[in-house]
mmCIF file of C-alpha atoms and ligand atoms in Angstrom:
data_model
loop_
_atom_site.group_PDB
_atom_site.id
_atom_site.type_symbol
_atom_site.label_atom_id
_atom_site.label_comp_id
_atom_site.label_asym_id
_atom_site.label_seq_id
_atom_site.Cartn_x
_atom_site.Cartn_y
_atom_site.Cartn_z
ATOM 1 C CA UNK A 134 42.143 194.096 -167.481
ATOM 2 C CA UNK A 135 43.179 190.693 -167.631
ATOM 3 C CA UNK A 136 40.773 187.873 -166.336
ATOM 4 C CA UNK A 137 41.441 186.459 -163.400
ATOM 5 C CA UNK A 138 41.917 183.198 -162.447
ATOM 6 C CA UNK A 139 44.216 179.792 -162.665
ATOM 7 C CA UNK A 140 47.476 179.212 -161.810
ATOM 8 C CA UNK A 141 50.000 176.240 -163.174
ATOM 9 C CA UNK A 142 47.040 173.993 -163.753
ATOM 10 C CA UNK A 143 45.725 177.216 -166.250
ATOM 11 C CA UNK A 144 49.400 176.754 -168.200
ATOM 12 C CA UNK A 145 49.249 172.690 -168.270
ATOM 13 C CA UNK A 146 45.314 172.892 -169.360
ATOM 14 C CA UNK A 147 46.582 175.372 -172.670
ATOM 15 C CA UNK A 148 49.391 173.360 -173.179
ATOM 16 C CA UNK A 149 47.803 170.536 -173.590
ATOM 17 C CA UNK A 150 45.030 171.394 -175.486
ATOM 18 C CA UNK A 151 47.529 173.367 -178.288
ATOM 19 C CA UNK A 152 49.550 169.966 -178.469
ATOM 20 C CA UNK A 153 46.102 168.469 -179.691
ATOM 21 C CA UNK A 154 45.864 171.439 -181.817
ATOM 22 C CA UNK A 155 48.866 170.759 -183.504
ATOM 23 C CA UNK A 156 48.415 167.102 -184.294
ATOM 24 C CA UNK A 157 44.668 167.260 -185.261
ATOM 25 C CA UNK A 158 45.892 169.970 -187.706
ATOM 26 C CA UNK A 159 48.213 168.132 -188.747
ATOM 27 C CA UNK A 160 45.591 165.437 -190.003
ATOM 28 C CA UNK A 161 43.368 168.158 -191.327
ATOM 29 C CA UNK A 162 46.336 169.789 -193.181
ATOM 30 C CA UNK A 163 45.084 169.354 -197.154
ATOM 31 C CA UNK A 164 42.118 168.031 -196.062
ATOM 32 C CA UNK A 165 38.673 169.687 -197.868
ATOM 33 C CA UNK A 166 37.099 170.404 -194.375
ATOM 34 C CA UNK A 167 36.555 173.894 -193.544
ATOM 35 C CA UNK A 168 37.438 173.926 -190.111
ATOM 36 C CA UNK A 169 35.759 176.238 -187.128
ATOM 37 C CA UNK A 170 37.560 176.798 -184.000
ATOM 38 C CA UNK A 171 34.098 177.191 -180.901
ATOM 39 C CA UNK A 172 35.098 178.383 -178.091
ATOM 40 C CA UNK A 173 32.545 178.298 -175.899
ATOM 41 C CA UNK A 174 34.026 180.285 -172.808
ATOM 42 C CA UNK A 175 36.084 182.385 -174.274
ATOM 43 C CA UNK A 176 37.392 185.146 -171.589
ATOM 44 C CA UNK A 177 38.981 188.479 -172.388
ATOM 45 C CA UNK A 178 42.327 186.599 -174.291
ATOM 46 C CA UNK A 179 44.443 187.076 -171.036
ATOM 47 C CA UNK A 180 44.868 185.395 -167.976
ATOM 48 C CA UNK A 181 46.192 186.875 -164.744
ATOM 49 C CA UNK A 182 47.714 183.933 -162.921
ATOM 50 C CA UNK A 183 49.193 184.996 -159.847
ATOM 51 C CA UNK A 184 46.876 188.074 -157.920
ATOM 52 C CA UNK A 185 50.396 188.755 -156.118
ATOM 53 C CA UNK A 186 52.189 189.333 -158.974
ATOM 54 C CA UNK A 187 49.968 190.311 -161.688
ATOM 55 C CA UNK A 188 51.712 187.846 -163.913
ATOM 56 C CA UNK A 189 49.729 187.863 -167.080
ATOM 57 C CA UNK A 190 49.623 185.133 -169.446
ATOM 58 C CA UNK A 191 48.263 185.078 -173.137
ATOM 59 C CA UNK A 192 44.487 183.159 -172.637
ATOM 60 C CA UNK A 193 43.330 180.272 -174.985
ATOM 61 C CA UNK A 194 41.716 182.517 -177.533
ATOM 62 C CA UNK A 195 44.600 184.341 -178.000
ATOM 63 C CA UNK A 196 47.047 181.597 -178.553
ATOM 64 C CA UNK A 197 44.637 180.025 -180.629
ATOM 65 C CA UNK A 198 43.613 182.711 -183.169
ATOM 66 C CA UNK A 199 47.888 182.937 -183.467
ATOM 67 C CA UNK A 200 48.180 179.388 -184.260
ATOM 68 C CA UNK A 201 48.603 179.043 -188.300
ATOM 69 C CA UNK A 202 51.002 175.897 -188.621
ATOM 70 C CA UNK A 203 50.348 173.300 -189.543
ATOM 71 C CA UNK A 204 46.750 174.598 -190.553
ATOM 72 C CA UNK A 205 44.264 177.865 -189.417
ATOM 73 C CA UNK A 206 40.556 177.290 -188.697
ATOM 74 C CA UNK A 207 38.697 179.019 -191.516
ATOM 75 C CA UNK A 208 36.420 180.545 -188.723
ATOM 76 C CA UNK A 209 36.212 181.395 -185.231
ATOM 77 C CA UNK A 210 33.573 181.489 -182.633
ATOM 78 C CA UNK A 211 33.876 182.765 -179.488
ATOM 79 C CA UNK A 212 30.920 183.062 -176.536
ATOM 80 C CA UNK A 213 31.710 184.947 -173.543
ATOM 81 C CA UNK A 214 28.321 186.214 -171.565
ATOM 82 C CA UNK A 215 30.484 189.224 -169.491
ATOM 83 C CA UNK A 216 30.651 191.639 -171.686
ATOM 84 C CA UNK A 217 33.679 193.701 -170.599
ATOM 85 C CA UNK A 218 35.841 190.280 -171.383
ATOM 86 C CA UNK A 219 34.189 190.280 -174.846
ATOM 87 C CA UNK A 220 34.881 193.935 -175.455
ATOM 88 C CA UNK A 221 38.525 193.047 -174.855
ATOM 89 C CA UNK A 222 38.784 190.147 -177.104
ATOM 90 C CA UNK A 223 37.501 192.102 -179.991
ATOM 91 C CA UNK A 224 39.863 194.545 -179.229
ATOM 92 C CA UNK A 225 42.909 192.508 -179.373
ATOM 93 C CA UNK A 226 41.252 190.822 -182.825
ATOM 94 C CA UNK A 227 40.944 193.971 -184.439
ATOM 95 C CA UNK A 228 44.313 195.188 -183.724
ATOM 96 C CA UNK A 229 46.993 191.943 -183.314
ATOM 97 C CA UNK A 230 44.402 189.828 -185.855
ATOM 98 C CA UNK A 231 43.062 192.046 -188.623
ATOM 99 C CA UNK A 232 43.506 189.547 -191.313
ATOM 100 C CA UNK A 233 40.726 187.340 -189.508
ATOM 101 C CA UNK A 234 38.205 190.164 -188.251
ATOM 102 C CA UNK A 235 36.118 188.990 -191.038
ATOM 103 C CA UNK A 236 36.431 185.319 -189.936
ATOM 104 C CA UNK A 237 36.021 185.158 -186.290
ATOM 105 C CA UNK A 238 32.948 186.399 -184.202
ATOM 106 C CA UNK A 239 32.879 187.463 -180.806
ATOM 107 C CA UNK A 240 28.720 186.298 -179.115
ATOM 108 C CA UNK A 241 29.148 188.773 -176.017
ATOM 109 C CA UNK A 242 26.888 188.651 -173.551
ATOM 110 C CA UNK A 243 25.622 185.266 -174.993
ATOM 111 C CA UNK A 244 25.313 181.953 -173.093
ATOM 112 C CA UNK A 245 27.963 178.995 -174.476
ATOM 113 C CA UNK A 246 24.527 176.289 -174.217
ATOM 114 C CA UNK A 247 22.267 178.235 -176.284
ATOM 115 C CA UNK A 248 25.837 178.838 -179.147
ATOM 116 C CA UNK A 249 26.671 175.220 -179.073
ATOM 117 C CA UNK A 250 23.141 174.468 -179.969
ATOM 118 C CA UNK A 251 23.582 177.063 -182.743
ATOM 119 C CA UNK A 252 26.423 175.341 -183.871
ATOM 120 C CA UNK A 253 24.660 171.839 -184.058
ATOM 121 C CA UNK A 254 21.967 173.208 -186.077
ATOM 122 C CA UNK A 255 24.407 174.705 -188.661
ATOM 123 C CA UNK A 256 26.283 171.410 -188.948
ATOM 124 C CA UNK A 257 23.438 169.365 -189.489
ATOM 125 C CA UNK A 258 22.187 172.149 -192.284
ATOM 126 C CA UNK A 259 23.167 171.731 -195.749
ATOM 127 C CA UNK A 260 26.117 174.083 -195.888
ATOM 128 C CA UNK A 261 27.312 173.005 -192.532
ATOM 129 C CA UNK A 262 28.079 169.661 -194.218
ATOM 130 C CA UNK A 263 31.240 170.810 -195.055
ATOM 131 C CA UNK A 264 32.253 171.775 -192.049
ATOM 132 C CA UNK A 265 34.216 169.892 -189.101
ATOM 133 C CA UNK A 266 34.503 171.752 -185.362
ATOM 134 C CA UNK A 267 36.849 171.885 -182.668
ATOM 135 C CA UNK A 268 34.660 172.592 -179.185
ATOM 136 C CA UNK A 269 36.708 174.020 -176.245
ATOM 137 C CA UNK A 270 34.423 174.816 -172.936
ATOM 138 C CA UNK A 271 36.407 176.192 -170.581
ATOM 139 C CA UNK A 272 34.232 177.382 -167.689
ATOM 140 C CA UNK A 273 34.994 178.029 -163.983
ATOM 141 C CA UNK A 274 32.270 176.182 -162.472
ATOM 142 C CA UNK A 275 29.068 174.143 -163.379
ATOM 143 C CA UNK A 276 27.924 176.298 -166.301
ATOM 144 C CA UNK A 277 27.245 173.667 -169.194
ATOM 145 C CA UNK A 278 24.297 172.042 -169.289
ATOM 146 C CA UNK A 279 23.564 168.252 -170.680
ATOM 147 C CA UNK A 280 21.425 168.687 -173.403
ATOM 148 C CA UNK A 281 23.492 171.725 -174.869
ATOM 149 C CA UNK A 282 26.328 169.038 -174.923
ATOM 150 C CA UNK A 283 23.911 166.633 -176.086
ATOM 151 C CA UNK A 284 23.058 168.474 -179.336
ATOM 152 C CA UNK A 285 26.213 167.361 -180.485
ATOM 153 C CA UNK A 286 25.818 163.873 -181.258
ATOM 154 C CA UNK A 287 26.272 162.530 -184.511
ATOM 155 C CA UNK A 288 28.415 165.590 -185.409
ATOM 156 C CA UNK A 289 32.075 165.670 -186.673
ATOM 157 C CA UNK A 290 32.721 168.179 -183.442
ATOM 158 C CA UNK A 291 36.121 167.159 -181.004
ATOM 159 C CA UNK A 292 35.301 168.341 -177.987
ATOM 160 C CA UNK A 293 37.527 169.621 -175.051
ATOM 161 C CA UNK A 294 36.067 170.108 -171.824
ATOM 162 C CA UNK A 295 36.608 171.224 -168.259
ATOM 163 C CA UNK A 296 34.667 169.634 -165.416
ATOM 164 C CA UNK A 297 34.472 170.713 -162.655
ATOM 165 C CA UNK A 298 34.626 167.661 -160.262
ATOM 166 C CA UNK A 299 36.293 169.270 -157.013
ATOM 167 C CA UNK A 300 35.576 172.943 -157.616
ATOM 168 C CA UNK A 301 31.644 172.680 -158.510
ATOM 169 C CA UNK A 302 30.363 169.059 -158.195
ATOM 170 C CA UNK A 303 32.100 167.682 -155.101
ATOM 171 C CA UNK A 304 31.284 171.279 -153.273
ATOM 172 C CA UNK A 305 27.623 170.577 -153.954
ATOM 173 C CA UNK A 306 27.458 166.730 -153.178
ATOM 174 C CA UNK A 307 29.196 168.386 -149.641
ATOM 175 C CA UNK A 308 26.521 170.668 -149.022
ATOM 176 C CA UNK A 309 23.806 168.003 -147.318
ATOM 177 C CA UNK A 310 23.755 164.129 -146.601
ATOM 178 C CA UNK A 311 20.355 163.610 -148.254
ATOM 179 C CA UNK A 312 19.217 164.382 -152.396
ATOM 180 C CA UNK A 313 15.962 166.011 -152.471
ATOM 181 C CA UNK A 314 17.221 169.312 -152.604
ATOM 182 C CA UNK A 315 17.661 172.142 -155.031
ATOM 183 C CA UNK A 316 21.310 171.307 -155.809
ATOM 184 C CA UNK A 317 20.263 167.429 -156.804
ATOM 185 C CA UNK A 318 18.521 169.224 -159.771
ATOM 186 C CA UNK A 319 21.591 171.139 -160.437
ATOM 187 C CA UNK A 320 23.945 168.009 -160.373
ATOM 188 C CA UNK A 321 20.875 166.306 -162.794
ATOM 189 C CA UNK A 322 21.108 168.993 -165.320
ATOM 190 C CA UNK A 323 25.010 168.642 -165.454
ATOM 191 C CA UNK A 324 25.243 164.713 -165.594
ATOM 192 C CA UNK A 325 21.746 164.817 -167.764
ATOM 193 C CA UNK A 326 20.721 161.996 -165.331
ATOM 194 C CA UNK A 327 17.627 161.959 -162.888
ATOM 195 C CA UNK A 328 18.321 163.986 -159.322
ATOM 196 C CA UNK A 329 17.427 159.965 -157.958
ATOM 197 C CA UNK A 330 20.635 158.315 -160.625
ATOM 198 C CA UNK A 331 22.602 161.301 -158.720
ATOM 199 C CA UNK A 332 22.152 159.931 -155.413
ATOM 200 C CA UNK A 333 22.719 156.136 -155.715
ATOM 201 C CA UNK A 334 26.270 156.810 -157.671
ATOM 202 C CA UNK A 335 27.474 159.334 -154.610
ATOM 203 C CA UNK A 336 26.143 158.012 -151.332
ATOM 204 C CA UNK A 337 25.499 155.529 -149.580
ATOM 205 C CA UNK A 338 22.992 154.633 -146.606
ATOM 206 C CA UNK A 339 24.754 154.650 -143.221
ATOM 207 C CA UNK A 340 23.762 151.019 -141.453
ATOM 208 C CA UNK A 341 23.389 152.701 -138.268
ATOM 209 C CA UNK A 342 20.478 154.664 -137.804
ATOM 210 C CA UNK A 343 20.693 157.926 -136.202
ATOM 211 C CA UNK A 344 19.901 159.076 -132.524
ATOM 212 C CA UNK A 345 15.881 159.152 -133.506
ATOM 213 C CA UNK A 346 15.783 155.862 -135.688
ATOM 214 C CA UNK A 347 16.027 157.598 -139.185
ATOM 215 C CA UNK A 348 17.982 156.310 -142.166
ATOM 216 C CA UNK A 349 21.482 158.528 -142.749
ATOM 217 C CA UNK A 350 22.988 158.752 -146.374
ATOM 218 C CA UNK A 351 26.729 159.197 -146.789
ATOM 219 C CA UNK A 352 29.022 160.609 -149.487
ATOM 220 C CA UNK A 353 31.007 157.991 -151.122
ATOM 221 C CA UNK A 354 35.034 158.631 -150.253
ATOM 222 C CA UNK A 355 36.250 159.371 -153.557
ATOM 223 C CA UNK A 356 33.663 161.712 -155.114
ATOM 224 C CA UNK A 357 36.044 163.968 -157.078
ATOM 225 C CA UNK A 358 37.709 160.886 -158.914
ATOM 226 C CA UNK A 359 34.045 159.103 -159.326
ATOM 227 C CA UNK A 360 32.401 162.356 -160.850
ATOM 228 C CA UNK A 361 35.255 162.228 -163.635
ATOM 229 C CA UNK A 362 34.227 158.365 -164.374
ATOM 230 C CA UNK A 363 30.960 159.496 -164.427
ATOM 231 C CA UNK A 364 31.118 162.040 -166.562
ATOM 232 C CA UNK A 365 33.254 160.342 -169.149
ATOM 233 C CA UNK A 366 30.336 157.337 -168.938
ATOM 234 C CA UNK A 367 27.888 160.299 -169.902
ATOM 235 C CA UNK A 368 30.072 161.654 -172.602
ATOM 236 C CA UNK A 369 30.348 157.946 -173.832
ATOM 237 C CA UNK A 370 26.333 158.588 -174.493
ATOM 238 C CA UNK A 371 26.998 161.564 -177.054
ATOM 239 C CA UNK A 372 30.964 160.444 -178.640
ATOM 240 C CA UNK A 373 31.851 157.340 -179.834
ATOM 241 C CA UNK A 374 35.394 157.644 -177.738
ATOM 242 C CA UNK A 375 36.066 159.854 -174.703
ATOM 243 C CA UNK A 376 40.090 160.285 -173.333
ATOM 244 C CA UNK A 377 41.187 159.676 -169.642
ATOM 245 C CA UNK A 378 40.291 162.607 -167.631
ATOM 246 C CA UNK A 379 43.130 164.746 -166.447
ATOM 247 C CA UNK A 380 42.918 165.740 -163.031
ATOM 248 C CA UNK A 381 43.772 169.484 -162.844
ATOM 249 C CA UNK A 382 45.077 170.403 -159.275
ATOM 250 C CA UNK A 383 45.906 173.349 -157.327
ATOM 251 C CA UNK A 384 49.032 174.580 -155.475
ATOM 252 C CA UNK A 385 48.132 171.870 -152.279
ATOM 253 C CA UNK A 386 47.659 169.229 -154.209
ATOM 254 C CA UNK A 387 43.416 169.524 -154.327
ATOM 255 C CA UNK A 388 41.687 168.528 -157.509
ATOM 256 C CA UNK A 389 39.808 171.453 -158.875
ATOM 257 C CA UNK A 390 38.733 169.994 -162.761
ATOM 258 C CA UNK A 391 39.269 167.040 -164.678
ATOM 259 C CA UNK A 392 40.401 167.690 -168.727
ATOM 260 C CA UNK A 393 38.563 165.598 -171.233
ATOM 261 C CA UNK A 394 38.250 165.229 -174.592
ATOM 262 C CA UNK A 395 35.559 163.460 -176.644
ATOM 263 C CA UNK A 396 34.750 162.647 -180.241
ATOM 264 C CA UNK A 397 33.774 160.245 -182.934
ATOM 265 C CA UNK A 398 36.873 159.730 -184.698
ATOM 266 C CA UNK A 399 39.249 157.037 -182.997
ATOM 267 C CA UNK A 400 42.614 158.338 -183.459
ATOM 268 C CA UNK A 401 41.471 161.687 -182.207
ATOM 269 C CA UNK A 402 40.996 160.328 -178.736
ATOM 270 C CA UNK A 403 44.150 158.293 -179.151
ATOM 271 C CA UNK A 404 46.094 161.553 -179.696
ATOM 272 C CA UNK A 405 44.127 162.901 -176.995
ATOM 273 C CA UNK A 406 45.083 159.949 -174.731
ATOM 274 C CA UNK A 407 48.917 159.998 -175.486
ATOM 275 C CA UNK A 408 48.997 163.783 -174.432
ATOM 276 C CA UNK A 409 47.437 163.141 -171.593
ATOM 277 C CA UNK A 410 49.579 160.256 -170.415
ATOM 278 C CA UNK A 411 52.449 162.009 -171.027
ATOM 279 C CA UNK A 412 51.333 165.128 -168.416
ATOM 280 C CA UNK A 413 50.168 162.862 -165.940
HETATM 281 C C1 LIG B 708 37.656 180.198 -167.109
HETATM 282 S S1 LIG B 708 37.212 181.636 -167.928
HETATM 283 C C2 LIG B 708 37.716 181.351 -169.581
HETATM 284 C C3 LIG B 708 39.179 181.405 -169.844
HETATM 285 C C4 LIG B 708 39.561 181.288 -171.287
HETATM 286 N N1 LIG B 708 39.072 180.060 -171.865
HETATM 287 C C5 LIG B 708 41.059 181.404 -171.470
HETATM 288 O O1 LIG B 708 41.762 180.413 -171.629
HETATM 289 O O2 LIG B 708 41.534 182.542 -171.475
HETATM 290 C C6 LIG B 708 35.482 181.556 -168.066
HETATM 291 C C7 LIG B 708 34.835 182.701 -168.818
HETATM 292 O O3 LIG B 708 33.496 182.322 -169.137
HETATM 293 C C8 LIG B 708 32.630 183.444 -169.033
HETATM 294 N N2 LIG B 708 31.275 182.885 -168.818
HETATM 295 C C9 LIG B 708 30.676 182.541 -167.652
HETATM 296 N N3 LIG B 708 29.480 181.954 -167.877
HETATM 297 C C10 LIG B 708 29.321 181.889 -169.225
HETATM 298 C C11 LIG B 708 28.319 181.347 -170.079
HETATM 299 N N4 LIG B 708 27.236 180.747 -169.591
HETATM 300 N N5 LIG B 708 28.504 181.418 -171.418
HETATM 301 C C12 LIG B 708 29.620 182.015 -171.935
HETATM 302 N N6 LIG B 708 30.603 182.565 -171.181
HETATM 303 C C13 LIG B 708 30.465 182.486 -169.832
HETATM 304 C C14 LIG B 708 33.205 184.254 -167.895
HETATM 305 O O4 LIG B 708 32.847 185.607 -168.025
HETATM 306 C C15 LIG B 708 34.721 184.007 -168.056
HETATM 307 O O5 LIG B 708 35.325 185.023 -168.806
#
């Protein structure tokens, strides 16, 4: 079975992601880099869009491990913890992709934080000098932590990630007025900031006191569009240049993720930046 999930904010995120594709291959074509493709939640290589009408469309990994012009990836990585989903993928590499069984793995039932730090310890060794990465983290909520992320400094990795600013991080800021709660460590993992940093960027303290003379803390109005900046200021911290965030909405209008991409190389974000301008 298909996963489950998206809808026309699935098709735009894809869409825009294999336009970067294109052009950074395009740079890389007849370049010496051997090039790996991580994908760091990599689902079952289909999408079910619509519940209602089982409307299937071909997921990331699949339209990725089909994409040979203007360049391939030499190899492919992809993490997916459920295990079913990773069964699946392998399936559809042995059978539609046999030429690159040998040249793609499928980590099932493995966690994309502990991989990416995998894959930072490769490119930092000897042989992994050769090598250049394409990251795509795709997850549906607040799986990725900082300091997996963080491993990647210094590296010749692009990075494309969804954040989860409506779906994961604005839900949790919702939850209580006041920081000192489990979910403040939760939100400090994810930003890599202190659970204290976490509360001065999204509240505020209410000038009235309430009915028995205690302070009151309030969420800041715009939370969704302030955890993007946020996180792009974090990212800032790791790459050298970090794209406008895409806001990724649903069918009424709500902003579920914003789509970023990050790296050390200039025109990389530049592409990155003209894509995104163009969907907005
Ligand atoms: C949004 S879906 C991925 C969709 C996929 N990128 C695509 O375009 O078809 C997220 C996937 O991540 C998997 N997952 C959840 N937590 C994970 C983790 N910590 N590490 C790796 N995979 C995880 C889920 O099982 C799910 O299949």
């Amino acid at each position: 079975m298909a996963n489950q999930f998206g809808g026309e904010w699935t098709e735009i995120k894809i869409r825009v992601f294999k336009k970067y594709l294109h052009a950074y291959m395009q740079i890389m074509k007849g370049k010496p880099w051997k090039l790996i493709y991580f994908d760091g939640f990599a689902g079952s290589g289909d999408i079910q869009t619509k519940k209602e009408t089982e409307e299937v469309i071909e997921g990331t990994a699949r339209q990725v491990l089909s994409f040979d012009e203007p360049r391939k990836f030499d190899f492919y990585y992809f993490v997916e913890k459920d295990l079913d989903n990773a069964q699946l993928l392998q399936r559809i590499i042995n059978k539609e992709f046999p030429t690159l069984t040998d040249k793609s793995v499928v980590a099932g039932g493995d966690d994309c934080n502990q991989k990416l730090q995998d894959m930072a310890g490769f490119l930092k060794s000897p042989k992994g000098k050769n090598y250049k990465a394409i990251a795509f983290i795709d997850p549906y909520g607040m799986q990725v932590k900082w300091d997996a992320l963080d491993s990647l400094k210094g590296l010749g990795v692009d990075l494309w990630i969804l954040v989860p600013t409506g779906i994961g991080i604005n839900r949790l800021l919702k939850k209580k007025e006041k920081s000192g709660q489990v979910w403040f460590e939760t939100l400090g993992n994810f930003f890599g900031l202190d659970p204290k940093e976490i509360e001065d960027k999204f509240y505020y303290e209410d000038p009235q006191l309430d009915l028995f003379g205690e302070r009151k803390f309030k969420k800041i109005e715009n939370a969704v569009e302030a955890a993007a900046i946020l996180y792009k200021e974090r990212l800032r911290t790791i790459f050298k240049h970090v794209s406008d965030p895409l806001p990724l909405r649903n069918s009424t209008n709500a902003v579920l993720f914003h789509f970023m991409a990050a790296s050390n190389v200039p025109v990389a974000v530049k592409i990155a930046n003209d894509i995104i301008k163009k969907e907005k």
